Structures are given as C-alpha cells and as structure tokens.
Amino acid sequence: MSPLISDYLQCFRQGEVDSAFFGLLDIGSKAIPELVLQFQQEQDNAIREFLVEVIWQYRQASAIPFLAERLYDPAPAIRRQALNGLVTLASPQVLEVLTVAKAHWRLQAKDTEAFADWLDEAIGQVESTQDNISIK
C-alpha cells in the first residue's frame, strides 16, 4: 500500500475522519485499485465502510462492479454505503445491478427485508434519473 494511503487510513483510525476522507479524495481516482485491495484485506468493518464511501465518491463508472459486489456484504452498513454509491452513479448498468440484487434480497430471511426496501427506493431513484436524462 502506498505510504500516502496508509497515512490517511491511520488518520481515520485516530478519529481524523475528515482529514482521511478528503486526503484520499485528493489523491484522485487512480487510487481506486489500491483502495479496493485495501478493502479486501481489511477486517474492521468501520474502515471497510469508509473505503467503500471513498471509492464511490470518486464517481467513476469503473467502481460499479466493486459496489455491486458490496451489495452482498454481510455487514449492512457496507451494503448501504454501496447502495448510496450506486444511486450516485445512476446508469442503465446500475439499474441492472440493483434489479438483480433486489431479486436476491427478496429471497433472503425477513431480517434483510429493510435492505430490499432500500433497493426498491434506489431503483426508483435511478429510474427517475434515467428518465430525466432521456427527456433532455
């Protein structure tokens, strides 16, 4: 891991959330592959959730597959963060990802029903965004 990313993650661990967040964003989207790798190696869900947010805040379509995978994470906070990112990146690809995830989560136990409801809301938001784009 690059020393700069490591330093910002240490800032996050020390409670300097804004410094870590904006510092990582300042690095630029070229950091996404390294942040994804860091996510995969991280055990702490708070840091994992933070990394998901940083990755989607770059607003790069290349992050959609990563975010799509996070919709199936066992940690609800990580799933919600991925959902926020996907809604932000609204596109036909995102709509497909959300539709597939909705079918998956509707088949799961009742304790995930709230997430399935959030997926419904996200799909509506993405569809609305797509409708507005096609009107222009």
GROMACS .gro file of C-alpha atoms in nm:
model
  136
    1MET     CA    1   0.000   0.000   0.000
    2SER     CA    2   0.126   0.344  -0.081
    3PRO     CA    3   0.253   0.538   0.219
    4LEU     CA    4   0.005   0.818   0.149
    5ILE     CA    5  -0.299   0.588   0.158
    6SER     CA    6  -0.160   0.419   0.466
    7ASP     CA    7  -0.118   0.758   0.637
    8TYR     CA    8  -0.477   0.859   0.560
    9LEU     CA    9  -0.614   0.531   0.687
   10GLN     CA   10  -0.415   0.582   1.005
   11CYS     CA   11  -0.576   0.927   1.034
   12PHE     CA   12  -0.917   0.757   1.008
   13ARG     CA   13  -0.821   0.508   1.279
   14GLN     CA   14  -0.724   0.800   1.502
   15GLY     CA   15  -1.061   0.969   1.453
   16GLU     CA   16  -0.948   1.227   1.197
   17VAL     CA   17  -1.225   1.124   0.960
   18ASP     CA   18  -1.247   1.443   0.753
   19SER     CA   19  -0.871   1.461   0.702
   20ALA     CA   20  -0.864   1.099   0.593
   21PHE     CA   21  -1.166   1.133   0.367
   22PHE     CA   22  -1.061   1.448   0.184
   23GLY     CA   23  -0.697   1.341   0.174
   24LEU     CA   24  -0.789   1.018  -0.002
   25LEU     CA   25  -1.016   1.203  -0.243
   26ASP     CA   26  -0.734   1.444  -0.324
   27ILE     CA   27  -0.519   1.153  -0.440
   28GLY     CA   28  -0.761   1.105  -0.727
   29SER     CA   29  -0.934   0.809  -0.884
   30LYS     CA   30  -0.604   0.645  -0.971
   31ALA     CA   31  -0.613   0.525  -0.608
   32ILE     CA   32  -0.925   0.311  -0.663
   33PRO     CA   33  -0.744  -0.020  -0.735
   34GLU     CA   34  -0.529   0.021  -0.427
   35LEU     CA   35  -0.829   0.117  -0.211
   36VAL     CA   36  -1.017  -0.191  -0.337
   37LEU     CA   37  -0.720  -0.406  -0.242
   38GLN     CA   38  -0.709  -0.244   0.100
   39PHE     CA   39  -1.082  -0.312   0.141
   40GLN     CA   40  -1.029  -0.679   0.059
   41GLN     CA   41  -0.754  -0.710   0.320
   42GLU     CA   42  -0.928  -0.509   0.594
   43GLN     CA   43  -1.111  -0.682   0.881
   44ASP     CA   44  -1.252  -0.373   1.056
   45ASN     CA   45  -1.600  -0.301   0.920
   46ALA     CA   46  -1.580   0.069   1.004
   47ILE     CA   47  -1.272   0.104   0.784
   48ARG     CA   48  -1.427  -0.116   0.516
   49GLU     CA   49  -1.739   0.105   0.512
   50PHE     CA   50  -1.519   0.415   0.493
   51LEU     CA   51  -1.326   0.270   0.198
   52VAL     CA   52  -1.649   0.194   0.011
   53GLU     CA   53  -1.760   0.555   0.057
   54VAL     CA   54  -1.428   0.696  -0.059
   55ILE     CA   55  -1.432   0.472  -0.367
   56TRP     CA   56  -1.781   0.575  -0.477
   57GLN     CA   57  -1.713   0.940  -0.406
   58TYR     CA   58  -1.467   0.938  -0.696
   59ARG     CA   59  -1.780   0.895  -0.912
   60GLN     CA   60  -1.616   0.661  -1.161
   61ALA     CA   61  -1.817   0.405  -1.356
   62SER     CA   62  -1.522   0.169  -1.312
   63ALA     CA   63  -1.627   0.135  -0.945
   64ILE     CA   64  -1.970  -0.012  -1.032
   65PRO     CA   65  -1.858  -0.379  -1.027
   66PHE     CA   66  -1.690  -0.327  -0.688
   67LEU     CA   67  -2.001  -0.157  -0.549
   68ALA     CA   68  -2.224  -0.427  -0.698
   69GLU     CA   69  -2.031  -0.693  -0.506
   70ARG     CA   70  -2.067  -0.495  -0.184
   71LEU     CA   71  -2.447  -0.524  -0.207
   72TYR     CA   72  -2.397  -0.881  -0.085
   73ASP     CA   73  -2.161  -0.800   0.202
   74PRO     CA   74  -2.266  -0.946   0.537
   75ALA     CA   75  -2.232  -0.601   0.701
   76PRO     CA   76  -2.548  -0.390   0.650
   77ALA     CA   77  -2.355  -0.061   0.675
   78ILE     CA   78  -2.132  -0.166   0.385
   79ARG     CA   79  -2.433  -0.266   0.177
   80ARG     CA   80  -2.596   0.072   0.245
   81GLN     CA   81  -2.278   0.258   0.151
   82ALA     CA   82  -2.253   0.063  -0.175
   83LEU     CA   83  -2.618   0.140  -0.244
   84ASN     CA   84  -2.554   0.513  -0.191
   85GLY     CA   85  -2.269   0.497  -0.439
   86LEU     CA   86  -2.467   0.310  -0.699
   87VAL     CA   87  -2.754   0.559  -0.682
   88THR     CA   88  -2.500   0.837  -0.728
   89LEU     CA   89  -2.360   0.659  -1.035
   90ALA     CA   90  -2.708   0.606  -1.183
   91SER     CA   91  -2.692   0.441  -1.524
   92PRO     CA   92  -2.853   0.151  -1.710
   93GLN     CA   93  -2.572  -0.072  -1.577
   94VAL     CA   94  -2.653   0.035  -1.219
   95LEU     CA   95  -3.023  -0.028  -1.276
   96GLU     CA   96  -2.944  -0.383  -1.384
   97VAL     CA   97  -2.719  -0.437  -1.079
   98LEU     CA   98  -2.991  -0.310  -0.845
   99THR     CA   99  -3.261  -0.522  -1.007
  100VAL     CA  100  -3.053  -0.840  -0.968
  101ALA     CA  101  -2.973  -0.751  -0.606
  102LYS     CA  102  -3.341  -0.687  -0.534
  103ALA     CA  103  -3.432  -1.037  -0.654
  104HIS     CA  104  -3.157  -1.184  -0.435
  105TRP     CA  105  -3.254  -0.996  -0.120
  106ARG     CA  106  -3.627  -1.063  -0.158
  107LEU     CA  107  -3.544  -1.433  -0.131
  108GLN     CA  108  -3.347  -1.390   0.191
  109ALA     CA  109  -3.467  -1.401   0.552
  110LYS     CA  110  -3.704  -1.138   0.687
  111ASP     CA  111  -3.423  -0.954   0.869
  112THR     CA  112  -3.300  -0.829   0.531
  113GLU     CA  113  -3.641  -0.701   0.423
  114ALA     CA  114  -3.541  -0.343   0.509
  115PHE     CA  115  -3.247  -0.365   0.270
  116ALA     CA  116  -3.473  -0.497  -0.004
  117ASP     CA  117  -3.699  -0.196   0.057
  118TRP     CA  118  -3.396   0.033   0.024
  119LEU     CA  119  -3.315  -0.138  -0.305
  120ASP     CA  120  -3.669  -0.062  -0.426
  121GLU     CA  121  -3.618   0.303  -0.338
  122ALA     CA  122  -3.276   0.310  -0.507
  123ILE     CA  123  -3.419   0.156  -0.823
  124GLY     CA  124  -3.685   0.427  -0.829
  125GLN     CA  125  -3.421   0.697  -0.791
  126VAL     CA  126  -3.205   0.553  -1.068
  127GLU     CA  127  -3.504   0.510  -1.298
  128SER     CA  128  -3.603   0.871  -1.232
  129THR     CA  129  -3.250   0.987  -1.315
  130GLN     CA  130  -3.255   0.786  -1.637
  131ASP     CA  131  -3.596   0.929  -1.731
  132ASN     CA  132  -3.464   1.282  -1.681
  133ILE     CA  133  -3.162   1.210  -1.899
  134SER     CA  134  -3.374   1.072  -2.182
  135ILE     CA  135  -3.607   1.375  -2.172
  136LYS     CA  136  -3.318   1.618  -2.236
   0.00000   0.00000   0.00000
